[in-house]
XYZ file of C-alpha atoms in Angstrom:
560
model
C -85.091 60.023 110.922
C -82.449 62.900 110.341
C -82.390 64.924 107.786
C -79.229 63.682 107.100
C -80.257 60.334 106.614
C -82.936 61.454 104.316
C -80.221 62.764 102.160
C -78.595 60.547 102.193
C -81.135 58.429 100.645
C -82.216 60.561 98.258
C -80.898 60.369 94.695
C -78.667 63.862 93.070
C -81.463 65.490 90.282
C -79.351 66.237 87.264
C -80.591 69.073 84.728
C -81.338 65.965 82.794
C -84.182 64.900 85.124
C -85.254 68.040 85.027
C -86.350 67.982 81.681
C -87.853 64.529 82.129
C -91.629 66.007 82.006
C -90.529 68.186 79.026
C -89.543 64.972 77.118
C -92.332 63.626 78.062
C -94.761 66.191 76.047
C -92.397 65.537 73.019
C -92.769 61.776 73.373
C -96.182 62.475 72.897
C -95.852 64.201 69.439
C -93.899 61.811 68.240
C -89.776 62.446 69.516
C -87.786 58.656 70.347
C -85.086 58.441 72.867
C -82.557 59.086 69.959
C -84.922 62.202 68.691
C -83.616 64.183 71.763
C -80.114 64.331 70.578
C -81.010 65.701 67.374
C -81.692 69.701 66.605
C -85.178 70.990 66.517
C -86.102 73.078 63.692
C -89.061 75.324 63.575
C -91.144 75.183 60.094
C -92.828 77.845 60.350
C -95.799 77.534 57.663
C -98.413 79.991 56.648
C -100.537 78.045 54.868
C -103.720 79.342 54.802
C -107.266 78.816 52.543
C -108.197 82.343 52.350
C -106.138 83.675 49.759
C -104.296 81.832 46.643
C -100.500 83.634 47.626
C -100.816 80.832 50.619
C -103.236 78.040 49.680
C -100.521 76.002 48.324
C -97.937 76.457 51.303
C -98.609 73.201 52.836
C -96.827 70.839 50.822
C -93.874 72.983 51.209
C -94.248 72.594 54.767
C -94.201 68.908 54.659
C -91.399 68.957 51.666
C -88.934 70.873 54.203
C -90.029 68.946 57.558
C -89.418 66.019 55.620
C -85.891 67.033 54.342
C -85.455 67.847 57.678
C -85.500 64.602 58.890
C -83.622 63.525 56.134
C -80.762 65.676 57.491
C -80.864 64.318 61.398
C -83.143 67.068 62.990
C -86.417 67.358 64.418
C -88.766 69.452 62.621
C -91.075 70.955 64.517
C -94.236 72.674 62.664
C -96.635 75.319 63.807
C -98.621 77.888 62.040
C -98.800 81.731 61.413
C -101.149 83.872 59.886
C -101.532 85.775 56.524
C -104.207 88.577 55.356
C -104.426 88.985 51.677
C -103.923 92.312 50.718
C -105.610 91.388 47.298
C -108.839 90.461 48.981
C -108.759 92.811 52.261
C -108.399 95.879 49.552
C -110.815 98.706 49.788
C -112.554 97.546 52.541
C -112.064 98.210 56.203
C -110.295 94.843 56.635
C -107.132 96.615 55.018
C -106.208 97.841 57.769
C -105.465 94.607 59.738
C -102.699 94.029 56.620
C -99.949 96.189 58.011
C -100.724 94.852 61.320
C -100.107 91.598 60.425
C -96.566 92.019 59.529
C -96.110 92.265 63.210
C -98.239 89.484 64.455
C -96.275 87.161 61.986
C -92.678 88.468 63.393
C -94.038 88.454 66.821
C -95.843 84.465 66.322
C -92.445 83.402 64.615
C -90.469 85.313 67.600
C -92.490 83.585 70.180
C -93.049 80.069 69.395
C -89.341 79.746 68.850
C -87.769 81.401 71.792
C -90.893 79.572 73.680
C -89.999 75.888 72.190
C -86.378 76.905 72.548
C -86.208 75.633 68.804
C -82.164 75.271 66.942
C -82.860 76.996 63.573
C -86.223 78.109 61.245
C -87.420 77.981 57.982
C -89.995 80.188 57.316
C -92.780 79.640 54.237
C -94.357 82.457 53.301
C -96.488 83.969 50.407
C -98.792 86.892 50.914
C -97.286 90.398 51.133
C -96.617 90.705 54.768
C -95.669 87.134 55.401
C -92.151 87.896 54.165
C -91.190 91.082 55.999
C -92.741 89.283 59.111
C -90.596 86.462 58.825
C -87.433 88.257 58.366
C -88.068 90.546 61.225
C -88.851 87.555 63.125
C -85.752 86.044 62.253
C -83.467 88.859 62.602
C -84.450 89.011 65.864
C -84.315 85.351 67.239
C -80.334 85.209 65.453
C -80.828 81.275 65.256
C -79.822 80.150 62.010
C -83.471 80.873 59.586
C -84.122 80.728 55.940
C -86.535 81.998 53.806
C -89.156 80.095 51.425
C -91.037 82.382 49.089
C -94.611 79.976 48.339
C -93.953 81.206 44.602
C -96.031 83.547 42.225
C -99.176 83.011 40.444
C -99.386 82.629 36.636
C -100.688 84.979 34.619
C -104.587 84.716 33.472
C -105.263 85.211 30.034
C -108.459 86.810 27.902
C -108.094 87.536 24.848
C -104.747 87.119 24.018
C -103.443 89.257 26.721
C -102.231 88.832 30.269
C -104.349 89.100 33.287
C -102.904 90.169 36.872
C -105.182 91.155 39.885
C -104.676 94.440 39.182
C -106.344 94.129 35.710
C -109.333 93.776 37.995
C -108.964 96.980 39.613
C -108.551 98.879 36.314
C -111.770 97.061 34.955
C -113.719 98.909 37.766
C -112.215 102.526 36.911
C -113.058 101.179 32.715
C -116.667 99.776 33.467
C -117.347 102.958 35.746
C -115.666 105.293 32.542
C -118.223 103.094 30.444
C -115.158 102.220 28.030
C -115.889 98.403 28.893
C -119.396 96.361 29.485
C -120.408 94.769 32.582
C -119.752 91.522 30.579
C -115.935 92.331 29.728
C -115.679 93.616 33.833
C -117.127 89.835 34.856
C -114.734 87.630 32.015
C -111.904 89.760 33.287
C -112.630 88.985 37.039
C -112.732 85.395 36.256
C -109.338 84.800 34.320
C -107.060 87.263 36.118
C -106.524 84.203 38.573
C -106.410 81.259 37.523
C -104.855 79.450 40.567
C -102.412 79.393 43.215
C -99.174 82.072 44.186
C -98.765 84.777 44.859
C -99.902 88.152 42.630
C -97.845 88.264 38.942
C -96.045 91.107 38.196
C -93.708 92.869 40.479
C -95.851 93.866 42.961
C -94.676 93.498 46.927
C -95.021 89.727 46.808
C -92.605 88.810 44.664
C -90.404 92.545 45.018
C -89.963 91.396 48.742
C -89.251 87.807 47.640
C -86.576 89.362 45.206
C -84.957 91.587 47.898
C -84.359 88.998 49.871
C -82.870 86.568 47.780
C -80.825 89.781 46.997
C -80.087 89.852 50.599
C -78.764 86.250 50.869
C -81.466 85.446 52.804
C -83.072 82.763 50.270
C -81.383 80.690 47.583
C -80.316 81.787 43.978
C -83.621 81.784 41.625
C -86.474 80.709 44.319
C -88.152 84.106 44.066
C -89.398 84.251 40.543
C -90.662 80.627 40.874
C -94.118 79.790 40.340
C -95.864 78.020 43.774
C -97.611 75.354 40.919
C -94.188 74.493 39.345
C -92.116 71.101 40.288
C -89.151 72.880 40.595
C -90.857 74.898 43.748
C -91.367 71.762 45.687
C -87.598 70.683 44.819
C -85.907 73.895 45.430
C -87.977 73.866 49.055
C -86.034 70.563 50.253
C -83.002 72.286 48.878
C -83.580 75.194 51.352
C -83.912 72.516 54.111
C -81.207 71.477 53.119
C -79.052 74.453 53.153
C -80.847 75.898 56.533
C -79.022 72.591 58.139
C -75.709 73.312 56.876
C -76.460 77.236 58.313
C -76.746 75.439 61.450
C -73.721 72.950 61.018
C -71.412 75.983 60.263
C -73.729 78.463 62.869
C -74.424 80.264 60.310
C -76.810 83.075 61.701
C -79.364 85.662 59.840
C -77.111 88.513 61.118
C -73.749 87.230 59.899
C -75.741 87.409 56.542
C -78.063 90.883 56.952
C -75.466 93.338 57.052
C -75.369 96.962 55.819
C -73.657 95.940 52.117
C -76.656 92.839 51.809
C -79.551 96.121 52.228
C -77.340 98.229 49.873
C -77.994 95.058 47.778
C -81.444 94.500 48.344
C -82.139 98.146 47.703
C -80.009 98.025 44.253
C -81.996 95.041 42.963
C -85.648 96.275 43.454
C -84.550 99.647 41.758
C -83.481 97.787 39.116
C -86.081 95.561 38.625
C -89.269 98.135 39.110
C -90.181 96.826 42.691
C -93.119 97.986 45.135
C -92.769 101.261 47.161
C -94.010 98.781 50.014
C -89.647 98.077 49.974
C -88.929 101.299 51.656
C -91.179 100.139 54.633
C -90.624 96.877 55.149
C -86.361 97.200 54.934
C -86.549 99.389 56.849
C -88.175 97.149 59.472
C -85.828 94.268 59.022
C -83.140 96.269 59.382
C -84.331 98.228 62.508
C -85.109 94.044 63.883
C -80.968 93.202 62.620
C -79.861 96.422 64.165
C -78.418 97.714 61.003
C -78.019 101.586 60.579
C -80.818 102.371 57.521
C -82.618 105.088 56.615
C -85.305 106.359 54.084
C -82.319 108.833 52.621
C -80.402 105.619 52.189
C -82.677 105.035 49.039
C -82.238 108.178 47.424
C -78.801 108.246 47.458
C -78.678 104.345 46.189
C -81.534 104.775 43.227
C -79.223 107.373 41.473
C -76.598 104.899 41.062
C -78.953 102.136 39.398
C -80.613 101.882 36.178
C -84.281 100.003 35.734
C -83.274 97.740 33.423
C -86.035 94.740 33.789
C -89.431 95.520 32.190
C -92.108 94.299 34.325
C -96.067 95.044 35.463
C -96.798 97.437 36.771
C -95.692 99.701 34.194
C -94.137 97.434 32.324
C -94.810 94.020 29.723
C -94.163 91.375 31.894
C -94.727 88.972 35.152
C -92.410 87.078 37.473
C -92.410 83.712 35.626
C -91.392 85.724 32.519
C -88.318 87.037 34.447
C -87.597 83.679 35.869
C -87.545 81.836 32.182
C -84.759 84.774 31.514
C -82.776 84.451 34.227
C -84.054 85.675 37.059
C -82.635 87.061 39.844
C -78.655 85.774 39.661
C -79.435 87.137 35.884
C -79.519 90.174 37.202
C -77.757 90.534 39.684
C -74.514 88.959 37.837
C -74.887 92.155 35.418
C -75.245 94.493 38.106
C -72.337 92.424 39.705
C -70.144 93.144 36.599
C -71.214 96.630 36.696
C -69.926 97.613 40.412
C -73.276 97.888 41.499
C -73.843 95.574 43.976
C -71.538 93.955 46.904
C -70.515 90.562 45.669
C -68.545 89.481 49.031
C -71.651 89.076 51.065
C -72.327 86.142 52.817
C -75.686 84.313 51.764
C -77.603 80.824 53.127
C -75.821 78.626 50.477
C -72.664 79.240 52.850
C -70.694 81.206 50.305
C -70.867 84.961 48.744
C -73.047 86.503 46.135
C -69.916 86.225 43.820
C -69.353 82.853 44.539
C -73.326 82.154 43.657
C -73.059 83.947 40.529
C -69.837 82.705 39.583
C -71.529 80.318 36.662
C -74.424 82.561 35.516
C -74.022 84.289 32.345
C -72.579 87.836 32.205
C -76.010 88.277 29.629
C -79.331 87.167 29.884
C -80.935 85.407 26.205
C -81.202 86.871 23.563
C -84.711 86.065 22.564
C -86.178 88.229 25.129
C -86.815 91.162 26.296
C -87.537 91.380 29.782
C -84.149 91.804 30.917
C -82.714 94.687 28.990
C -79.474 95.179 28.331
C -78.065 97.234 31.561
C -76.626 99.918 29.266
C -79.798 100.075 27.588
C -82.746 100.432 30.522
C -85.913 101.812 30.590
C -84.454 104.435 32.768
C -81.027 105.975 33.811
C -82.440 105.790 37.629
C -84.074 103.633 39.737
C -87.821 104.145 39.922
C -88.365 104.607 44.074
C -87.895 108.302 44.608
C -87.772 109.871 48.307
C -89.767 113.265 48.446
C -89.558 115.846 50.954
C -90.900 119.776 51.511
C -93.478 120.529 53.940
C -96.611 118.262 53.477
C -93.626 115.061 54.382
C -91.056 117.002 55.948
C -89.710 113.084 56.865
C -90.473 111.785 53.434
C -92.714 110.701 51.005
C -92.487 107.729 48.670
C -93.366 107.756 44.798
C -92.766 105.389 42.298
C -92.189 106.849 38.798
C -91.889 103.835 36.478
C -93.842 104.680 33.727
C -95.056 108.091 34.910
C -94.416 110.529 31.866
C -95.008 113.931 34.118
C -92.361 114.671 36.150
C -93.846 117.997 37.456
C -97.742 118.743 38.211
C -99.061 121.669 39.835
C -102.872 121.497 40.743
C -105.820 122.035 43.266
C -106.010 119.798 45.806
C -109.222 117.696 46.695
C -109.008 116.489 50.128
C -110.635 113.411 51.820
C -110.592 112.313 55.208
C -111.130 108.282 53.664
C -110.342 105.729 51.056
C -113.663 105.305 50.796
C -114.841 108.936 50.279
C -111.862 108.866 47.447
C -113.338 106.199 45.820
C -116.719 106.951 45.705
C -115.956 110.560 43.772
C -113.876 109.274 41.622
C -116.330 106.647 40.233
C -118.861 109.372 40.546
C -116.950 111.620 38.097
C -116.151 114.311 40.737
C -112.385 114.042 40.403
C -110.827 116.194 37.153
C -107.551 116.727 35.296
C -105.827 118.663 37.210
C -106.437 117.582 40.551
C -104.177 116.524 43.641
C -106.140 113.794 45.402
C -105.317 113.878 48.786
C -106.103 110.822 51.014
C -105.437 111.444 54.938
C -106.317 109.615 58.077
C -105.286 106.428 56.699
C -101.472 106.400 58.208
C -100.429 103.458 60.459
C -101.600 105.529 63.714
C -104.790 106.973 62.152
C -105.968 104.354 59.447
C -104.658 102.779 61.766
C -102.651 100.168 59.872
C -101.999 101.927 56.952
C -104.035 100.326 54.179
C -103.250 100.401 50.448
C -105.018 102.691 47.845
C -104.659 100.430 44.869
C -108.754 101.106 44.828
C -108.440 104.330 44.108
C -105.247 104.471 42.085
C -106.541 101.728 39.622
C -110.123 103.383 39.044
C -107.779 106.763 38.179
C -106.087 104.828 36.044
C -109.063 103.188 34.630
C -111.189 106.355 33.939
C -108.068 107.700 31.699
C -106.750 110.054 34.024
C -103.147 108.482 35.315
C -101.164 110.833 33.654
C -103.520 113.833 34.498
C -104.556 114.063 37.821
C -101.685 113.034 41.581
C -102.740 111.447 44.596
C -100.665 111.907 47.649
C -101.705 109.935 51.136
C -100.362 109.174 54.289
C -101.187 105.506 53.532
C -99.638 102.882 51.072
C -99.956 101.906 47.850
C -99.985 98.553 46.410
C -97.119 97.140 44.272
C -99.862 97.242 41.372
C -100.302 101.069 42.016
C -98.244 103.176 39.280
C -99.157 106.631 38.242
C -98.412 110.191 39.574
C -99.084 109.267 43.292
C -97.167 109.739 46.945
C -97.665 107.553 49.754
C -95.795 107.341 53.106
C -96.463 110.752 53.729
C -95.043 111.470 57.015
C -95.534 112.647 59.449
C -99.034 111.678 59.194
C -102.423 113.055 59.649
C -103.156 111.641 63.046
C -99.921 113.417 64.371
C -100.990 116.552 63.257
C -98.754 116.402 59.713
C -99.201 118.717 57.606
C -101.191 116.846 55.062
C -103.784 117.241 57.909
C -103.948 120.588 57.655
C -104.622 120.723 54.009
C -107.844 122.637 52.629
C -109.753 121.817 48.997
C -108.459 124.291 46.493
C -105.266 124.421 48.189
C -102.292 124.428 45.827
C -99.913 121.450 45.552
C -96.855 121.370 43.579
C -95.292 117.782 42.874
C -91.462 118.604 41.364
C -90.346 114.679 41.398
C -87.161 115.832 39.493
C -85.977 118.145 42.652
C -87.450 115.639 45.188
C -90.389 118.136 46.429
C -93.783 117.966 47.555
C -95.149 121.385 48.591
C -98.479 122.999 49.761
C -98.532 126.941 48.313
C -98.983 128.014 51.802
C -96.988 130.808 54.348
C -95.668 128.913 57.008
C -97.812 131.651 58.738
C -100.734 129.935 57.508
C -99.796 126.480 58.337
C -98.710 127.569 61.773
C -102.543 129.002 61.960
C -104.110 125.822 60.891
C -101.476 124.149 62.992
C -102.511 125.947 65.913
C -106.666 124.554 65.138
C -105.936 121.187 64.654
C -107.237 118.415 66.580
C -106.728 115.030 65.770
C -109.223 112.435 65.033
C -110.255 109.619 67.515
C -110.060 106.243 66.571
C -112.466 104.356 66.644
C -110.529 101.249 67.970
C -110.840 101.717 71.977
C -109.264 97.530 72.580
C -108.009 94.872 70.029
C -104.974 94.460 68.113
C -106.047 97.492 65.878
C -106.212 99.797 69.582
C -102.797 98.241 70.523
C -100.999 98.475 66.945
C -102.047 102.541 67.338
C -100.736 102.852 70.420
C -97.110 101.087 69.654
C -96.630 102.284 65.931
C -94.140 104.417 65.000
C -93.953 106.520 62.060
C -93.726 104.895 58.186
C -90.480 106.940 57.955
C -89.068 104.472 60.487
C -91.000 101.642 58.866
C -93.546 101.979 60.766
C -92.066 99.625 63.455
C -94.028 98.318 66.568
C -91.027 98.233 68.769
C-alpha cells in the first residue's frame, strides 16, 4: 500500500488528542469531562506537624480548595515545606531556615509552571513560608494570593503574657540565678499554649503585615489568630477573591509595584516589625523586578513614626492589635497622614483607599496599642541602616526600646553562635563589651541563622542596655537590644568583621548611622592582606549548593 493511501486513512491528531494521556492522569485524581474546561488552581499548603506556626494549615487548605470549587475551578493541592525558626534556634539546624525560603519559592515555582496551573493561593505560617511564597509568586505572574495560617495566643503565668521569647529570656534569668529552675520549667510550659504562629511582632506576623500592606492579602487577615472562626472564614474569602484576580487577570505584579514596597516598608516601621523585613523585601522585590535597595529604608523610616506598641519592646501581641483595628487601622491613619500610597492596586480588585474607605480615621479609645499617630513611641521608625567600615554595604539594627543611642567598647570576638552562647551563660561577657558573632553569614553560616540565643540570655542576665552585639547573621523578630545584624559584606568574603581582633575598639553611633572598628585603614589593609577564609564544612547538599548560589544579605541574600 502507498503511503498515500495510508494517509489517507489515517485520522488528523488535533492538540486536543494530544493531551488525551494528560487527561487521563487527571481522570485519575478525580477531574470529569466538564472539569477540563474549568481553571486549575494551585493550593499550595504548608501544613506541617513539626512546629505550631503550621500545624493548623490544613483545614485552610481544604477551606480554600473547597471555595474553589465553589467558584468553577479545579483546585489542585500539593505541599511545601516549613522549618521553625522557634525550634531550629541555637542549634545547627538554624541554618537550613534561611535556606528554606528558597526551597519554598523554588517548590511553589516548580510545581506550578510544571502542572501548568491558572492561579495560586499560597498558606503559609512559619517565618520563611511567607517570603517564599511571594517570591514564588512574583515570579510565576499567574494571578496568587496570600494566606497568613494566623498567630498564636499569648500564654499566660502569673498574670502576665507569655511569648516564645519569654523562654529565651528565662535561660539568660535562670543562668543570672534571678529565677529557679522551677519558674524556667512553668514558663516553658505556658508560653505556648497552641497553634499559630509566634505572638508579638516578630517576622511571622511583621511579614504577614507587610504584605497585607502590599495588597498582596486581604484587609485584617494578618493579625488573625490560626484558632479563631473568623480565620477559617476569611480563608474562603481569599479563594474567593484569588478567582476574581483571575476573572479580571489580575496578576501579583500589577499589584507589587515600587509605591506597594514604599508601603510595606512604611507599615512595619510603624508598627515595630522584625529586621528580618529588610531581607526578605528585598527578595520579593528582586523576584517582581522592582528597583529596591537597603538605602530605600533609611530614607523611608525618617518619614514614619512607631506609633503601635507591641513585643518585642513593647506591651502587646498580634491579637491585641487585631481587637484594635489592625492593619486597615493603621494604615487608614497613616493614609490620612500622607504616608502611605493609597492608589495601589490590592487582591480585593480595588486600591488601598478604596479598602480603607469605611475604617475609622481613629482606632478605640479604650486601648492603647495603637497610639495616637501624633503621639508615638518614637518620631522615627525603628529599622535603622548602618554603615562605616565593619558593613561598608550595611548593617541592620533595630532600636525600639534601646535607650543608648551611642556605645563605645572592646570587642569580644567569636567565630560561632555557639562559642557566644556558652560565655555569656558562663559570665565571661561584661558591661561594656561589643559581642561580635562572625562566620554565621548566608555564605559562611551558611544560611544565616538567628542569634535570638544569645541576644535573649544578654537580655536575661541584665545586660541589654550595657553591652552590643554585632554579627554577620540575623536576628530574630524577638531580638531587641543594642545589636547589628546583616553585617555585610560578611566574614566568609573576607568583610571586615572578619578581620576583627578581641580588645579591638568598636564605636556604635546609631544616631549618625555608623558602625566603626578604631583601626588605620593601614591596619585593616594588613589584616586584609592575612586573611583566609574558612572552609565549610558542607562539601554536597542543599547547605553546599545554597553557599555556592547566595548572594550577599545586602541584596537579600538572593539565590538567583
Amino acid at each position: 500500500m502507498s503511503q498515500k493511501s495510508l494517509n489517507s486513512k489515517s485520522q488528523a491528531i488535533t492538540q486536543g488528542d494530544r493531551r488525551a494521556p494528560n487527561r487521563a492522569m487527571l481522570r485519575a485524581v478525580g477531574f470529569s469531562d466538564e472539569d477540563f474546561q474549568k481553571p486549575i488552581i494551585g493550593v499550595a499548603n504548608g501544613q506541617s506537624d513539626i512546629t505550631p506556626c503550621n500545624a493548623g494549615l490544613g483545614k485552610l487548605a481544604d477551606i480554600a480548595a473547597d471555595q474553589i470549587r465553589k467558584e468553577g475551578g479545579m483546585p489542585q493541592t500539593f505541599g511545601t515545606i516549613t522549618i521553625s525558626d522557634g525550634i531550629s534556634m541555637g542549634t545547627e539546624g538554624m541554618k537550613c531556615s534561611l535556606v528554606s525560603r528558597e526551597v519554598i519559592a523554588d517548590s511553589i515555582e516548580t510545581v506550578c509552571r510544571g502542572a501548568s496551573m491558572d492561579a495560586v493561593i499560597c498558606i503559609g505560617g512559619c517565618d520563611k513560608n511567607m517570603p517564599g511564597a511571594m517570591i514564588g509568586m512574583a515570579r510565576l505572574n499567574i494571578p496568587g494570593i496570600f494566606v497568613y495560617g494566623g498567630t498564636i495566643k499569648p500564654g499566660h503565668l502569673d498574670g502576665k503574657d507569655l511569648t516564645v521569647v519569654s523562654v529565651f529570656e528565662a535561660v539568660g534569668q535562670f543562668g543570672a540565678g534571678t529565677i529557679d529552675k522551677n519558674q524556667l520549667t512553668e514558663i516553658e510550659k505556658n508560653a505556648c499554649p497552641g497553634f499559630g504562629s509566634c505572638g508579638g511582632m516578630y517576622t511571622a506576623n511583621t511579614m504577614s503585615s507587610a504584605f497585607e500592606a502590599m495588597g498582596m492579602s486581604l484587609p485584617y487577615s494578618s493579625t488573625m489568630a490560626n484558632e479563631d472562626k473568623e480565620k477559617e472564614l476569611n480563608t474562603g474569602l481569599c479563594a474567593e477573591s484569588l478567582m476574581n484576580m483571575l476573572k479580571h487577570n489580575i496578576l501579583p505584579r500589577d499589584i507589587m509595584t515600587r509605591q506597594a514596597f514604599e508601603n510595606a516598608i512604611a507599615v512595619i516601621m510603624a508598627i515595630g516589625g522584625s529586621t528580618n523585613a529588610v531581607l526578605h523585601l528585598l527578595a520579593i522585590a528582586h523576584s517582581a523586578g522592582v528597583e529596591l535597595s537597603i538605602d530605600d529604608f533609611e530614607s523611608i523610616r525618617k518619614k514614619i513614626p512607631l506609633f503601635c506598641d507591641l513585643k518585642p519592646s513593647g506591651k502587646y501581641v498580634a491579637v491585641d492589635l487585631h481587637r484594635a483595628g489592625g492593619i486597615p487601622q493603621v494604615m487608614k491613619m497613616m493614609l490620612n497622614a500622607g504616608m502611605i500610597h493609597g492608589d495601589c492596586l490590592t487582591v480585593t480588585g480595588k486600591t488601598i483607599e478604596e479598602n480603607l474607605k469605611d475604617i475609622p480615621d481613629e482606632p478605640p479609645a479604650n486601648q492603647d496599642v495603637i497610639l495616637p499617630i501624633n503621639q508615638p513611641k518614637s518620631t522615627e521608625g525603628h529599622l535603622v541602616i548602618l554603615k562605616g567600615n565593619i558593613c561598608s554595604e550595611g548593617g541592620v539594627a533595630k532600636i525600639s526600646g534601646v535607650k543608648t543611642r551611642k556605645i563605645t567598647g572592646t570587642a569580644v570576638v567569636f567565630d560561632s553562635e555557639e562559642e557566644c552562647l556558652d560565655a555569656i551563660l558562663e559570665d565571661k561577657i561584661k558591661a561594656g563589651d561589643v559581642v561580635v558573632i562572625r562566620f554565621e553569614g548566608p555564605k559562611g553560616g551558611p544560611g544565616m541563622r538567628e542569634m535570638l540565643a544569645p541576644t535573649a540570655a544578654i537580655v536575661g542576665k541584665g545586660l541589654g542596655d550595657k553591652v552590643a552585639l554585632i554579627t554577620d547573621g540575623r536576628f530574630s523578630g524577638g531580638t531587641y537590644g543594642i545589636v547589628v545584624g546583616h553585617v555585610s559584606p560578611e566574614a566568609q568574603v573576607g568583610g571586615t568583621i572578619a578581620l576583627l581582633k578581641n580588645g579591638d575598639t568598636i564605636n556604635i553611633d546609631i544616631e549618625n548611622n555608623q558602625v566603626n572598628v578604631d583601626l588605620t585603614d593601614e591596619e585593616l589593609r594588613n589584616r586584609k592582606n592575612e586573611f583566609k577564609p574558612k572552609e565549610i564544612k558542607y562539601k554536597k547538599g542543599v547547605l553546599a549548593k545554597y553557599a555556592k548560589l547566595v548572594n550577599s544579605s545586602s541584596n537579600g541574600a538572593v539565590t538567583d
